[in-house]
Amino acid sequence: MQSSTIFTLAGLAALVNGHMKMKSPAPFDPSALNNSPLDASGSDFPCKFGSGYSATGGTTNTFALGSKQTLSFVGQATHGGGSCQVSITYDTTPTKDSKWKVIHSIEGGCPAKGVSGNMGDSADADDPFTYPYTIPSNIPAGKATIAWTWFNKVGNREMYMNCGALELTGTGGSQSDFDALPDMLVMNIAGKPTTLEGYDYAFADPGSSVEDNTSAGTVATCGTSGCTVGKSSSSGSGSSGSGSSAASSAAAATSAAASSAAAPASSAASSAGAGGVFITQSPSAAAPTSAAAAPTSAAASSAATSAAAATPTASAGSGSSTSSGSVLTGACSPEGTFNCMGSTYQQCASGQWSVAMQMASGTTCSAGQGTTLNIAAIGKRMVRFFKA
């Protein structure tokens, strides 16, 4: 049987031990740092402090002002990528009241580029993707704390945050230049607005140092008031994309519904355990993905009609049914039930059927509903299944 990594599917279960941790900059006490996201309640914000983990141990990152550095990770549960920020506070023991300022934003493709789900389930494998950034030359030298934050693209609506001790060396910086940097964005925890499932995230205020990996037509701009479909002209350094304007309008019409629908999914994710089973958002939250991807004006019109009715549509370009079955809509039970249509599948989450999601390349599932998703390589007899 081939490695299980070829069967990794966006939106399926990923064990906690497969999540991501910051490798560089070096985090506080790496042996005690677990790899789960921040608690949905915000109880361990910032930096996952609590339950015996604190701003102690580990290696101090000594960086010169103006120096080039590299952000890297350990783990394979990349959750389809997402967007990240590198931030600094001059508090050496950060608290909920610390002032975090962003020195670099990565919009889309972080912590992995071109990966639809996870790269595997190893907690110890090095992530092959790395991200360069530069320490500003005009901020004060001294002791500080550096942080990586991440909003994942697929799965539970989560926020990840790891921090490390920092000492900045050099001269010439000013506090006013530091204060002028954008604030670190906080979402998906402590009652803050939630990100939208399946989008690359542009930041409403990313700062002047930005790596733009967003894809046209699949971008949502996120700020303190939530996320809206499309790319704001003020975010990032790239263009806003060239997707269908009709489709963008249809997607925008449902973005408000998507934000309000995300709360039940976050609650379900919290009850399932930090960073545990992927739970897709309710159909009204997922609808913008299909609308934004509509390839023709007729399809965009159809997507707009569906969005207005707040009914789910199939993702990855599929219609309302496939050769092996039909996409289900509306309320469902029991929680976690799979519905397979051969080349696509969906799952009962938060009492609603999710959008249809594409099977991994070269695989198919056994049509029908059940508590397991039976997966086989096309043209092969070997079978693997995921339990709900």
Short mmCIF file of C-alpha atoms in Angstrom, two decimals:
data_model
loop_
_atom_site.label_atom_id
_atom_site.label_comp_id
_atom_site.label_asym_id
_atom_site.label_seq_id
_atom_site.Cartn_x
_atom_site.Cartn_y
_atom_site.Cartn_z
CA MET A 1 0.00 0.00 0.00
CA GLN A 2 1.30 3.41 -0.89
CA SER A 3 2.02 6.05 1.70
CA SER A 4 -1.09 7.42 3.35
CA THR A 5 -0.05 10.92 2.32
CA ILE A 6 -1.55 10.43 -1.15
CA PHE A 7 -4.94 10.01 0.50
CA THR A 8 -4.75 13.18 2.57
CA LEU A 9 -7.94 15.10 1.85
CA ALA A 10 -8.88 18.71 2.48
CA GLY A 11 -11.47 18.84 5.22
CA LEU A 12 -10.76 15.38 6.72
CA ALA A 13 -9.41 14.49 10.14
CA ALA A 14 -5.87 15.46 11.11
CA LEU A 15 -4.54 14.32 14.46
CA VAL A 16 -3.26 16.92 16.89
CA ASN A 17 0.25 15.49 16.66
CA GLY A 18 0.41 16.41 12.98
CA HIS A 19 -0.08 20.16 13.36
CA MET A 20 2.48 22.88 12.73
CA LYS A 21 5.06 24.52 14.99
CA MET A 22 7.46 27.36 14.36
CA LYS A 23 11.05 26.17 13.89
CA SER A 24 12.71 29.49 13.05
CA PRO A 25 12.64 31.89 14.81
CA ALA A 26 13.32 29.54 17.73
CA PRO A 27 10.26 29.33 20.00
CA PHE A 28 10.15 29.48 23.77
CA ASP A 29 10.88 26.06 25.34
CA PRO A 30 10.34 23.98 22.16
CA SER A 31 10.16 20.68 24.06
CA ALA A 32 7.12 21.93 26.01
CA LEU A 33 5.38 23.65 23.08
CA ASN A 34 2.48 21.64 21.68
CA ASN A 35 1.41 22.07 18.08
CA SER A 36 -2.30 22.75 18.45
CA PRO A 37 -3.97 26.07 17.61
CA LEU A 38 -4.88 28.66 20.21
CA ASP A 39 -7.88 27.70 22.31
CA ALA A 40 -11.09 29.06 20.78
CA SER A 41 -11.87 30.81 24.08
CA GLY A 42 -8.63 32.80 23.88
CA SER A 43 -7.53 31.43 27.25
CA ASP A 44 -3.97 30.74 26.02
CA PHE A 45 -3.54 33.97 24.03
CA PRO A 46 -0.91 35.12 23.44
CA CYS A 47 1.71 32.53 22.50
CA LYS A 48 -0.16 29.47 23.95
CA PHE A 49 0.86 30.51 27.48
CA GLY A 50 -0.75 28.49 30.26
CA SER A 51 -0.90 24.89 31.46
CA GLY A 52 2.78 24.98 32.34
CA TYR A 53 3.97 26.73 29.15
CA SER A 54 5.48 30.19 29.56
CA ALA A 55 8.00 32.68 28.14
CA THR A 56 10.99 30.70 29.41
CA GLY A 57 13.52 28.25 28.01
CA GLY A 58 14.65 27.87 24.45
CA THR A 59 17.17 29.90 22.49
CA THR A 60 17.11 33.70 22.26
CA ASN A 61 16.90 34.88 18.66
CA THR A 62 19.52 37.59 18.27
CA PHE A 63 18.74 39.57 15.11
CA ALA A 64 20.36 42.76 13.88
CA LEU A 65 18.14 45.62 12.81
CA GLY A 66 17.76 45.44 9.01
CA SER A 67 18.87 41.80 8.82
CA LYS A 68 17.22 39.20 6.60
CA GLN A 69 15.71 36.20 8.41
CA THR A 70 13.77 33.06 7.50
CA LEU A 71 10.46 31.76 8.83
CA SER A 72 10.29 27.95 8.86
CA PHE A 73 8.15 25.20 10.39
CA VAL A 74 7.95 21.63 11.60
CA GLY A 75 4.90 19.48 10.83
CA GLN A 76 2.73 18.43 7.89
CA ALA A 77 -0.85 19.43 8.78
CA THR A 78 -0.76 22.50 6.56
CA HIS A 79 -4.58 22.78 6.26
CA GLY A 80 -4.46 23.94 2.65
CA GLY A 81 -2.14 26.82 3.50
CA GLY A 82 -3.59 30.13 4.62
CA SER A 83 -2.00 33.41 5.64
CA CYS A 84 0.62 34.28 8.25
CA GLN A 85 2.12 37.29 9.98
CA VAL A 86 5.41 37.91 11.80
CA SER A 87 4.99 40.34 14.69
CA ILE A 88 7.05 41.86 17.52
CA THR A 89 6.30 43.18 21.00
CA TYR A 90 8.84 44.71 23.36
CA ASP A 91 7.25 42.85 26.25
CA THR A 92 9.57 39.97 27.17
CA THR A 93 6.72 38.21 28.97
CA PRO A 94 3.74 39.06 26.73
CA THR A 95 0.21 39.31 28.10
CA LYS A 96 -3.23 39.79 26.57
CA ASP A 97 -2.57 43.54 26.76
CA SER A 98 0.78 43.49 24.93
CA LYS A 99 1.13 45.66 21.84
CA TRP A 100 2.02 43.43 18.86
CA LYS A 101 3.17 45.11 15.66
CA VAL A 102 3.46 43.35 12.28
CA ILE A 103 6.82 43.40 10.52
CA HIS A 104 5.88 41.01 7.68
CA SER A 105 2.68 39.56 6.19
CA ILE A 106 2.37 36.44 4.01
CA GLU A 107 -0.92 36.47 2.13
CA GLY A 108 -1.83 32.96 0.95
CA GLY A 109 0.43 29.94 0.63
CA CYS A 110 1.56 29.81 4.27
CA PRO A 111 2.77 27.46 5.71
CA ALA A 112 2.58 25.59 2.37
CA LYS A 113 2.09 26.60 -1.26
CA GLY A 114 -0.06 24.70 -3.76
CA VAL A 115 -1.25 22.12 -1.20
CA SER A 116 -5.02 21.53 -1.11
CA GLY A 117 -5.08 19.78 2.27
CA ASN A 118 -2.27 18.35 4.39
CA MET A 119 1.15 17.12 3.31
CA GLY A 120 0.96 14.18 5.75
CA ASP A 121 0.51 13.51 9.46
CA SER A 122 4.05 13.68 10.82
CA ALA A 123 4.69 16.14 13.64
CA ASP A 124 8.45 15.88 13.20
CA ALA A 125 8.93 16.36 9.46
CA ASP A 126 10.40 19.68 8.35
CA ASP A 127 8.07 21.79 6.23
CA PRO A 128 9.91 22.25 2.88
CA PHE A 129 8.44 25.74 2.46
CA THR A 130 10.31 28.66 4.00
CA TYR A 131 9.55 32.39 3.98
CA PRO A 132 12.10 35.23 4.00
CA TYR A 133 11.46 38.44 5.93
CA THR A 134 13.49 41.44 7.06
CA ILE A 135 13.77 42.95 10.54
CA PRO A 136 12.93 46.66 10.16
CA SER A 137 15.99 48.89 10.44
CA ASN A 138 14.10 51.81 12.00
CA ILE A 139 12.69 50.26 15.20
CA PRO A 140 14.40 50.31 18.62
CA ALA A 141 17.04 47.77 19.59
CA GLY A 142 16.59 45.82 22.79
CA LYS A 143 14.91 42.76 24.27
CA ALA A 144 11.58 41.77 22.76
CA THR A 145 9.39 38.82 21.72
CA ILE A 146 8.79 37.67 18.15
CA ALA A 147 5.65 35.79 17.06
CA TRP A 148 4.29 33.82 14.14
CA THR A 149 0.52 33.78 13.64
CA TRP A 150 -1.42 31.71 11.09
CA PHE A 151 -5.00 31.55 9.85
CA ASN A 152 -5.52 28.18 8.13
CA LYS A 153 -7.35 27.94 4.79
CA VAL A 154 -9.34 24.69 5.27
CA GLY A 155 -10.63 22.89 8.35
CA ASN A 156 -11.77 24.34 11.66
CA ARG A 157 -11.66 28.12 11.90
CA GLU A 158 -8.49 28.49 13.96
CA MET A 159 -5.64 30.81 14.87
CA TYR A 160 -2.14 29.50 15.52
CA MET A 161 0.49 31.46 17.42
CA ASN A 162 4.03 30.57 18.51
CA CYS A 163 6.47 33.02 20.11
CA GLY A 164 10.17 33.21 20.89
CA ALA A 165 12.63 35.35 22.83
CA LEU A 166 14.18 38.12 20.73
CA GLU A 167 17.08 40.50 21.14
CA LEU A 168 17.41 43.21 18.51
CA THR A 169 20.87 44.66 18.01
CA GLY A 170 21.90 47.88 16.29
CA THR A 171 21.21 51.60 16.62
CA GLY A 172 19.12 54.34 15.13
CA GLY A 173 15.58 53.04 15.54
CA SER A 174 12.70 54.99 17.05
CA GLN A 175 9.63 54.09 19.07
CA SER A 176 7.45 56.17 16.76
CA ASP A 177 8.46 54.04 13.78
CA PHE A 178 7.54 50.91 15.71
CA ASP A 179 4.19 52.41 16.76
CA ALA A 180 3.43 53.21 13.11
CA LEU A 181 3.52 49.52 12.13
CA PRO A 182 0.13 47.76 11.74
CA ASP A 183 -1.38 45.86 14.64
CA MET A 184 -1.26 42.07 14.55
CA LEU A 185 -4.63 40.68 13.40
CA VAL A 186 -6.49 38.47 15.90
CA MET A 187 -9.40 36.36 14.61
CA ASN A 188 -11.19 33.06 15.29
CA ILE A 189 -10.69 33.26 19.08
CA ALA A 190 -12.23 34.99 22.09
CA GLY A 191 -15.37 36.07 20.23
CA LYS A 192 -13.45 37.80 17.43
CA PRO A 193 -14.79 37.58 13.84
CA THR A 194 -13.99 34.40 11.94
CA THR A 195 -12.15 33.81 8.68
CA LEU A 196 -13.95 32.31 5.66
CA GLU A 197 -13.42 28.65 4.75
CA GLY A 198 -11.42 27.92 1.60
CA TYR A 199 -9.99 31.37 0.87
CA ASP A 200 -6.53 32.89 0.66
CA TYR A 201 -6.54 35.76 3.15
CA ALA A 202 -5.32 39.24 2.35
CA PHE A 203 -4.88 41.51 5.35
CA ALA A 204 -6.73 44.81 5.51
CA ASP A 205 -3.54 46.37 6.90
CA PRO A 206 -0.60 44.10 6.05
CA GLY A 207 2.12 46.72 6.34
CA SER A 208 4.77 47.54 3.75
CA SER A 209 6.52 44.13 3.86
CA VAL A 210 4.24 41.62 2.11
CA GLU A 211 4.65 38.29 0.32
CA ASP A 212 1.64 37.88 -1.98
CA ASN A 213 0.74 34.26 -2.82
CA THR A 214 -2.98 34.85 -3.32
CA SER A 215 -4.89 33.35 -6.25
CA ALA A 216 -7.24 35.46 -8.32
CA GLY A 217 -10.88 34.78 -7.51
CA THR A 218 -10.25 32.97 -4.20
CA VAL A 219 -9.25 35.87 -1.94
CA ALA A 220 -10.97 37.32 1.10
CA THR A 221 -9.70 40.49 2.78
CA CYS A 222 -9.69 40.18 6.58
CA GLY A 223 -9.52 42.86 9.25
CA THR A 224 -10.77 43.57 12.75
CA SER A 225 -14.40 43.65 11.58
CA GLY A 226 -14.22 40.32 9.73
CA CYS A 227 -13.58 39.08 6.19
CA THR A 228 -15.12 40.12 2.89
CA VAL A 229 -14.76 38.33 -0.43
CA GLY A 230 -12.29 39.97 -2.78
CA LYS A 231 -9.00 41.76 -2.34
CA SER A 232 -8.95 45.29 -1.00
CA SER A 233 -6.89 47.74 -3.03
CA SER A 234 -5.03 48.64 0.17
CA SER A 235 -4.00 45.07 1.03
CA GLY A 236 -0.79 43.46 -0.18
CA SER A 237 1.27 44.51 -3.16
CA GLY A 238 -0.41 42.43 -5.86
CA SER A 239 -3.49 43.04 -7.95
CA SER A 240 -7.00 42.20 -6.81
CA GLY A 241 -7.28 39.37 -9.32
CA SER A 242 -9.31 39.01 -12.51
CA GLY A 243 -12.21 36.79 -11.46
CA SER A 244 -15.72 37.19 -12.87
CA SER A 245 -17.30 40.39 -11.59
CA ALA A 246 -20.73 38.75 -11.54
CA ALA A 247 -19.36 35.88 -9.49
CA SER A 248 -17.61 38.29 -7.14
CA SER A 249 -20.89 40.14 -6.60
CA ALA A 250 -22.67 36.89 -5.85
CA ALA A 251 -19.95 35.89 -3.41
CA ALA A 252 -19.99 39.28 -1.73
CA ALA A 253 -23.73 38.98 -1.22
CA THR A 254 -23.16 35.94 0.95
CA SER A 255 -20.09 37.08 2.89
CA ALA A 256 -22.15 38.51 5.74
CA ALA A 257 -23.99 35.22 6.08
CA ALA A 258 -20.66 33.42 6.01
CA SER A 259 -19.34 35.42 8.94
CA SER A 260 -22.41 34.79 11.07
CA ALA A 261 -22.46 31.09 10.16
CA ALA A 262 -18.86 30.57 11.20
CA ALA A 263 -19.58 30.81 14.93
CA PRO A 264 -21.34 27.42 15.22
CA ALA A 265 -18.49 25.77 13.33
CA SER A 266 -15.95 27.29 15.71
CA SER A 267 -17.96 26.08 18.69
CA ALA A 268 -18.09 22.59 17.23
CA ALA A 269 -14.37 22.68 16.61
CA SER A 270 -13.73 23.66 20.23
CA SER A 271 -15.89 20.84 21.56
CA ALA A 272 -14.07 18.37 19.31
CA GLY A 273 -10.73 19.25 20.96
CA ALA A 274 -8.08 21.75 20.01
CA GLY A 275 -6.93 21.21 16.46
CA GLY A 276 -8.71 17.86 16.15
CA VAL A 277 -11.09 16.74 13.42
CA PHE A 278 -11.61 19.17 10.56
CA ILE A 279 -15.19 20.46 10.59
CA THR A 280 -16.37 22.31 7.52
CA GLN A 281 -18.45 25.44 7.92
CA SER A 282 -22.16 25.53 7.38
CA PRO A 283 -23.29 25.70 3.71
CA SER A 284 -24.06 29.41 3.82
CA ALA A 285 -20.45 30.08 4.82
CA ALA A 286 -19.04 27.89 2.09
CA ALA A 287 -21.24 29.15 -0.75
CA PRO A 288 -18.89 32.05 -1.75
CA THR A 289 -16.24 29.54 -2.87
CA SER A 290 -18.44 28.15 -5.62
CA ALA A 291 -19.78 31.55 -6.58
CA ALA A 292 -16.31 33.07 -6.82
CA ALA A 293 -15.17 30.24 -9.05
CA ALA A 294 -18.03 30.49 -11.57
CA PRO A 295 -16.38 30.27 -15.02
CA THR A 296 -19.13 31.86 -17.17
CA SER A 297 -21.63 34.67 -16.80
CA ALA A 298 -24.45 32.14 -16.86
CA ALA A 299 -22.83 30.13 -14.08
CA ALA A 300 -22.20 33.32 -12.13
CA SER A 301 -25.87 34.23 -12.45
CA SER A 302 -26.81 30.78 -11.21
CA ALA A 303 -24.35 31.13 -8.32
CA ALA A 304 -25.86 34.48 -7.40
CA THR A 305 -29.31 32.93 -7.27
CA SER A 306 -28.05 30.10 -5.09
CA ALA A 307 -26.22 32.52 -2.82
CA ALA A 308 -29.35 34.58 -2.34
CA ALA A 309 -31.20 31.46 -1.30
CA ALA A 310 -28.33 30.51 1.08
CA THR A 311 -28.22 26.95 -0.22
CA PRO A 312 -25.00 24.96 -0.66
CA THR A 313 -23.36 24.25 -3.97
CA ALA A 314 -20.64 21.82 -4.96
CA SER A 315 -17.06 23.02 -4.86
CA ALA A 316 -14.14 22.23 -7.16
CA GLY A 317 -16.25 22.90 -10.26
CA SER A 318 -18.74 20.06 -9.78
CA GLY A 319 -22.48 20.50 -10.24
CA SER A 320 -25.31 19.43 -7.95
CA SER A 321 -24.55 15.79 -8.61
CA THR A 322 -21.83 13.47 -9.91
CA SER A 323 -21.81 10.20 -11.81
CA SER A 324 -21.96 8.28 -8.54
CA GLY A 325 -24.54 10.17 -6.48
CA SER A 326 -26.07 13.48 -5.52
CA VAL A 327 -24.97 16.39 -3.36
CA LEU A 328 -27.22 16.73 -0.31
CA THR A 329 -28.39 20.07 1.10
CA GLY A 330 -29.89 21.43 4.30
CA ALA A 331 -30.10 19.84 7.73
CA CYS A 332 -28.42 16.51 8.47
CA SER A 333 -27.74 13.96 11.20
CA PRO A 334 -25.96 12.27 12.79
CA GLU A 335 -23.01 14.63 13.07
CA GLY A 336 -19.95 13.51 11.10
CA THR A 337 -21.79 11.35 8.55
CA PHE A 338 -20.06 11.19 5.16
CA ASN A 339 -21.86 11.37 1.80
CA CYS A 340 -19.72 10.08 -1.09
CA MET A 341 -20.42 10.82 -4.75
CA GLY A 342 -17.39 8.99 -6.15
CA SER A 343 -15.09 11.81 -7.20
CA THR A 344 -16.33 14.17 -4.47
CA TYR A 345 -17.59 13.88 -0.89
CA GLN A 346 -19.26 15.98 1.82
CA GLN A 347 -19.82 15.66 5.54
CA CYS A 348 -22.51 16.49 8.08
CA ALA A 349 -21.06 19.29 10.22
CA SER A 350 -22.82 21.60 12.67
CA GLY A 351 -26.13 20.03 11.63
CA GLN A 352 -25.78 20.99 7.96
CA TRP A 353 -24.34 19.27 4.90
CA SER A 354 -21.05 20.82 3.83
CA VAL A 355 -20.23 21.73 0.26
CA ALA A 356 -18.93 18.89 -1.90
CA MET A 357 -15.14 18.57 -1.75
CA GLN A 358 -12.90 17.02 -4.39
CA MET A 359 -11.25 13.69 -3.69
CA ALA A 360 -7.45 13.60 -3.84
CA SER A 361 -6.05 13.06 -7.32
CA GLY A 362 -6.08 9.39 -8.31
CA THR A 363 -8.57 8.34 -5.63
CA THR A 364 -12.30 7.67 -5.41
CA CYS A 365 -14.74 6.84 -2.61
CA SER A 366 -17.56 4.31 -2.37
CA ALA A 367 -20.85 6.07 -3.17
CA GLY A 368 -23.38 6.45 -0.39
CA GLN A 369 -23.69 7.65 3.20
CA GLY A 370 -22.07 6.24 6.29
CA THR A 371 -19.87 6.88 9.31
CA THR A 372 -16.75 5.99 7.29
CA LEU A 373 -15.41 7.26 3.98
CA ASN A 374 -14.10 4.29 2.00
CA ILE A 375 -11.28 5.39 -0.29
CA ALA A 376 -9.61 3.47 -3.09
CA ALA A 377 -6.94 4.30 -5.64
CA ILE A 378 -8.50 4.45 -9.10
CA GLY A 379 -7.90 1.18 -10.89
CA LYS A 380 -6.73 -0.52 -7.68
CA ARG A 381 -8.49 -2.78 -5.20
CA MET A 382 -6.81 -1.41 -2.08
CA VAL A 383 -9.11 0.54 0.21
CA ARG A 384 -8.56 2.99 3.05
CA PHE A 385 -11.27 4.57 5.16
CA PHE A 386 -11.72 7.54 7.45
CA LYS A 387 -14.10 7.31 10.41
CA ALA A 388 -16.42 10.19 11.22
#
